[in-house]
Tab-separated table of C-alpha atoms in Angstrom:
chain	number	residue	atom	x	y	z
A	1	UNK	CA	115.019	83.800	89.334
A	2	UNK	CA	116.463	83.109	85.933
A	3	UNK	CA	116.917	85.687	83.216
A	4	UNK	CA	118.586	86.025	79.841
A	5	UNK	CA	119.724	89.379	78.496
A	6	UNK	CA	120.669	90.054	74.903
A	7	UNK	CA	121.609	93.696	75.057
A	8	UNK	CA	122.138	94.075	71.312
A	9	UNK	CA	118.756	94.561	69.686
A	10	UNK	CA	120.055	94.946	66.143
A	11	UNK	CA	123.452	94.546	64.492
A	12	UNK	CA	124.331	95.417	60.904
A	13	UNK	CA	127.532	94.237	59.250
A	14	UNK	CA	128.937	93.904	55.794
A	15	UNK	CA	129.677	90.490	54.358
A	16	UNK	CA	132.942	88.917	55.518
A	17	UNK	CA	133.014	90.874	58.741
A	18	UNK	CA	133.185	88.955	62.010
A	19	UNK	CA	130.354	89.605	64.433
A	20	UNK	CA	129.773	88.650	68.071
A	21	UNK	CA	126.332	88.347	69.620
A	22	UNK	CA	126.290	88.798	73.377
A	23	UNK	CA	124.291	86.794	75.893
A	24	UNK	CA	124.320	87.305	79.649
A	25	UNK	CA	122.311	85.055	81.940
A	26	UNK	CA	121.272	84.918	85.574
A	27	UNK	CA	120.627	81.785	87.556
A	28	UNK	CA	121.135	80.566	91.103
A	29	UNK	CA	121.607	76.962	90.040
A	30	UNK	CA	124.964	75.348	89.449
A	31	UNK	CA	123.528	72.935	86.885
A	32	UNK	CA	121.888	74.404	83.831
A	33	UNK	CA	121.879	74.377	80.055
A	34	UNK	CA	122.418	77.267	77.654
A	35	UNK	CA	121.201	77.333	74.068
A	36	UNK	CA	121.390	79.395	70.913
A	37	UNK	CA	118.664	79.364	68.263
A	38	UNK	CA	118.462	81.012	64.858
A	39	UNK	CA	115.268	82.384	63.298
A	40	UNK	CA	115.779	83.241	59.605
A	41	UNK	CA	113.338	85.491	57.733
A	42	UNK	CA	111.256	82.432	56.831
A	43	UNK	CA	110.251	82.272	60.505
A	44	UNK	CA	111.219	78.815	61.683
A	45	UNK	CA	113.381	78.346	64.767
A	46	UNK	CA	116.563	76.378	64.277
A	47	UNK	CA	118.603	74.908	67.114
A	48	UNK	CA	122.310	75.789	66.952
A	49	UNK	CA	123.989	74.635	70.165
A	50	UNK	CA	123.456	73.432	73.721
A	51	UNK	CA	126.065	73.931	76.442
A	52	UNK	CA	126.098	72.225	79.840
A	53	UNK	CA	127.098	74.455	82.765
A	54	UNK	CA	129.895	72.078	83.711
A	55	UNK	CA	131.498	72.281	80.292
A	56	UNK	CA	133.274	75.594	79.788
A	57	UNK	CA	135.142	74.448	76.732
A	58	UNK	CA	134.601	76.739	73.780
A	59	UNK	CA	132.903	75.268	70.751
A	60	UNK	CA	133.646	75.830	67.087
A	61	UNK	CA	131.473	74.638	64.233
A	62	UNK	CA	132.565	75.912	60.850
A	63	UNK	CA	132.198	79.698	60.885
A	64	UNK	CA	130.344	79.609	64.218
A	65	UNK	CA	131.992	79.658	67.624
A	66	UNK	CA	130.700	79.996	71.154
A	67	UNK	CA	132.496	81.394	74.191
A	68	UNK	CA	131.057	80.268	77.530
A	69	UNK	CA	132.401	82.039	80.621
A	70	UNK	CA	130.817	81.204	83.957
A	71	UNK	CA	132.833	83.919	85.702
A	72	UNK	CA	130.946	86.584	83.756
A	73	UNK	CA	127.738	84.550	83.199
A	74	UNK	CA	128.089	84.977	79.480
A	75	UNK	CA	127.592	82.708	76.491
A	76	UNK	CA	128.593	84.724	73.443
A	77	UNK	CA	128.230	83.656	69.830
A	78	UNK	CA	130.659	84.683	67.093
A	79	UNK	CA	130.155	84.354	63.360
A	80	UNK	CA	133.374	84.557	61.390
A	81	UNK	CA	133.354	85.924	57.842
A	82	UNK	CA	129.624	86.613	57.926
A	83	UNK	CA	127.449	85.893	54.905
A	84	UNK	CA	124.107	87.248	53.765
A	85	UNK	CA	122.521	83.909	54.686
A	86	UNK	CA	123.451	84.579	58.313
A	87	UNK	CA	120.857	87.361	58.426
A	88	UNK	CA	118.372	86.274	61.067
A	89	UNK	CA	117.194	86.802	64.608
A	90	UNK	CA	119.338	84.929	67.103
A	91	UNK	CA	118.043	83.863	70.486
A	92	UNK	CA	119.965	82.807	73.557
A	93	UNK	CA	118.110	80.649	76.093
A	94	UNK	CA	118.640	79.211	79.571
A	95	UNK	CA	117.230	76.115	81.237
A	96	UNK	CA	117.689	75.327	84.913
A	97	UNK	CA	116.372	72.245	86.646
A	98	UNK	CA	112.623	71.897	86.871
A	99	UNK	CA	111.743	74.795	84.578
A	100	UNK	CA	111.209	75.336	80.896
A	101	UNK	CA	113.516	77.395	78.705
A	102	UNK	CA	113.735	81.117	79.234
A	103	UNK	CA	114.616	83.032	76.068
A	104	UNK	CA	116.304	86.359	75.629
A	105	UNK	CA	114.557	88.930	73.457
A	106	UNK	CA	116.799	88.181	70.522
A	107	UNK	CA	119.345	90.006	68.397
A	108	UNK	CA	118.517	90.822	64.797
A	109	UNK	CA	121.574	90.412	62.583
A	110	UNK	CA	121.571	91.990	59.135
A	111	UNK	CA	124.411	91.108	56.788
A	112	UNK	CA	124.651	93.151	53.610
A	113	UNK	CA	126.609	92.316	50.503
B	1	UNK	CA	109.564	61.906	60.250
B	2	UNK	CA	107.675	65.215	60.330
B	3	UNK	CA	109.073	66.531	63.650
B	4	UNK	CA	106.662	69.054	65.159
B	5	UNK	CA	103.580	69.987	63.173
B	6	UNK	CA	101.105	72.781	63.876
B	7	UNK	CA	97.726	73.606	62.452
B	8	UNK	CA	96.553	75.990	61.210
B	9	UNK	CA	99.378	78.105	59.759
B	10	UNK	CA	97.279	81.244	59.592
B	11	UNK	CA	94.059	82.273	61.313
B	12	UNK	CA	92.004	85.422	61.579
B	13	UNK	CA	89.486	85.668	64.408
B	14	UNK	CA	87.040	88.272	65.579
B	15	UNK	CA	87.136	89.425	69.183
B	16	UNK	CA	85.286	86.949	71.364
B	17	UNK	CA	85.610	83.981	69.058
B	18	UNK	CA	87.256	80.797	70.262
B	19	UNK	CA	89.666	78.456	68.581
B	20	UNK	CA	92.117	75.661	69.263
B	21	UNK	CA	95.645	75.480	67.933
B	22	UNK	CA	96.806	71.936	67.355
B	23	UNK	CA	100.319	70.588	67.820
B	24	UNK	CA	101.730	67.114	67.334
B	25	UNK	CA	105.217	65.629	67.495
B	26	UNK	CA	106.488	62.295	66.292
B	27	UNK	CA	109.831	62.241	68.103
B	28	UNK	CA	108.481	60.489	71.214
B	29	UNK	CA	109.418	63.461	73.379
B	30	UNK	CA	108.048	63.722	76.887
B	31	UNK	CA	107.863	67.502	77.080
B	32	UNK	CA	105.888	69.951	74.983
B	33	UNK	CA	105.517	73.733	75.044
B	34	UNK	CA	103.509	76.631	73.707
B	35	UNK	CA	105.148	80.008	73.117
B	36	UNK	CA	104.019	83.283	71.679
B	37	UNK	CA	106.340	85.598	69.801
B	38	UNK	CA	105.688	89.321	69.615
B	39	UNK	CA	107.930	91.994	68.085
B	40	UNK	CA	110.660	93.044	70.503
B	41	UNK	CA	109.497	90.573	73.161
B	42	UNK	CA	111.208	87.407	72.035
B	43	UNK	CA	109.582	84.087	72.831
B	44	UNK	CA	107.397	83.933	75.906
B	45	UNK	CA	106.208	80.689	77.392
B	46	UNK	CA	102.447	80.302	77.686
B	47	UNK	CA	102.123	76.756	79.032
B	48	UNK	CA	104.196	73.651	79.046
B	49	UNK	CA	103.722	69.970	79.713
B	50	UNK	CA	106.715	68.248	81.257
B	51	UNK	CA	105.181	64.847	80.647
B	52	UNK	CA	101.916	63.270	79.567
B	53	UNK	CA	99.188	64.128	82.055
B	54	UNK	CA	100.832	67.250	83.455
B	55	UNK	CA	100.631	70.897	82.467
B	56	UNK	CA	102.094	74.029	84.036
B	57	UNK	CA	101.691	77.729	83.502
B	58	UNK	CA	104.438	79.705	81.917
B	59	UNK	CA	105.091	83.419	81.854
B	60	UNK	CA	101.903	84.516	80.037
B	61	UNK	CA	99.074	81.981	80.623
B	62	UNK	CA	96.118	84.346	80.985
B	63	UNK	CA	93.460	83.864	78.327
B	64	UNK	CA	94.690	80.408	77.320
B	65	UNK	CA	94.030	76.797	78.210
B	66	UNK	CA	95.920	73.705	77.186
B	67	UNK	CA	95.315	70.003	76.871
B	68	UNK	CA	97.950	67.304	76.692
B	69	UNK	CA	95.791	64.846	74.815
B	70	UNK	CA	98.423	62.105	74.731
B	71	UNK	CA	102.179	61.913	74.442
B	72	UNK	CA	102.095	63.184	70.843
B	73	UNK	CA	99.584	66.021	71.034
B	74	UNK	CA	99.407	69.293	72.946
B	75	UNK	CA	96.663	71.774	72.071
B	76	UNK	CA	96.244	75.437	72.963
B	77	UNK	CA	92.787	76.959	73.276
B	78	UNK	CA	91.698	80.558	73.204
B	79	UNK	CA	88.237	80.653	74.760
B	80	UNK	CA	87.447	84.291	73.950
B	81	UNK	CA	90.018	85.824	71.664
B	82	UNK	CA	91.214	89.385	72.248
B	83	UNK	CA	93.280	91.687	70.000
B	84	UNK	CA	96.131	91.397	72.531
B	85	UNK	CA	96.413	87.753	71.535
B	86	UNK	CA	97.432	88.661	68.019
B	87	UNK	CA	100.803	86.962	67.740
B	88	UNK	CA	102.789	84.147	66.232
B	89	UNK	CA	102.390	80.949	68.222
B	90	UNK	CA	105.028	78.257	68.334
B	91	UNK	CA	104.742	74.751	69.658
B	92	UNK	CA	107.887	72.868	70.674
B	93	UNK	CA	108.908	69.529	72.109
B	94	UNK	CA	111.982	68.204	73.846
B	95	UNK	CA	113.321	65.291	75.781
B	96	UNK	CA	113.909	65.674	79.493
B	97	UNK	CA	116.998	64.545	81.316
B	98	UNK	CA	116.370	63.594	84.921
B	99	UNK	CA	113.242	63.442	87.050
B	100	UNK	CA	110.342	65.847	86.638
B	101	UNK	CA	111.135	68.010	89.637
B	102	UNK	CA	114.731	68.473	88.698
B	103	UNK	CA	114.734	67.753	85.008
B	104	UNK	CA	116.869	69.588	82.561
B	105	UNK	CA	115.714	69.698	78.997
B	106	UNK	CA	117.511	68.927	75.824
B	107	UNK	CA	117.162	71.194	72.841
B	108	UNK	CA	113.619	72.063	71.871
B	109	UNK	CA	112.371	71.344	68.388
B	110	UNK	CA	109.899	73.889	67.111
B	111	UNK	CA	106.925	73.703	64.815
B	112	UNK	CA	106.567	76.142	61.897
B	113	UNK	CA	104.328	78.518	63.845
B	114	UNK	CA	100.749	79.796	63.592
B	115	UNK	CA	100.176	83.433	62.713
B	116	UNK	CA	97.019	84.534	64.528
B	117	UNK	CA	95.280	87.845	64.035
B	118	UNK	CA	92.420	88.908	66.264
B	119	UNK	CA	90.348	91.786	64.936
């Protein structure tokens, strides 16, 4: 069975703080994809990143970075120097062969000025 | 290029009424999905269609039916709405990599959502 756990329900930070959103997944497959999505207060879902299970290289995109560790089944997301516009619900998701995406329950990030 | 479109954006139903949520994508994707989003529950898959002509149940299919009308369109029907179906419904599409039985899916593109209230 596959499962995604986002243990942090809500996180509150002050602008310019760094924040890490945790994601732990379970799968029996060796080939799978991991995703992060952002849902701002306006409600739409925005794709952020996809990671292949064979690629453990960390990814950095501007203030965003992702740390994928197969040894701990984790795919954590860090926002550096957070901004108010980063306030949103963030979802981690897993796809293994032959199934649709399974989403975690999401982490609500609130960034105050 | 509109991406994924959904209609309607808002709907209020009475218990027992029926309705169909419409979804269309113009990205030529093979796979389409219907999710519901409830507070604290994240996104839960209702049904998906890996390719035109096929549909499969997701995590929460009870009370819903779907139709993959063609490659572009994937509709969700509530035959007899219940208050428990009050939710925000999202349609999504994606491209598959590999064959249907072992396909992995590229990132999903989501529609803007339909906010449904059942009284």
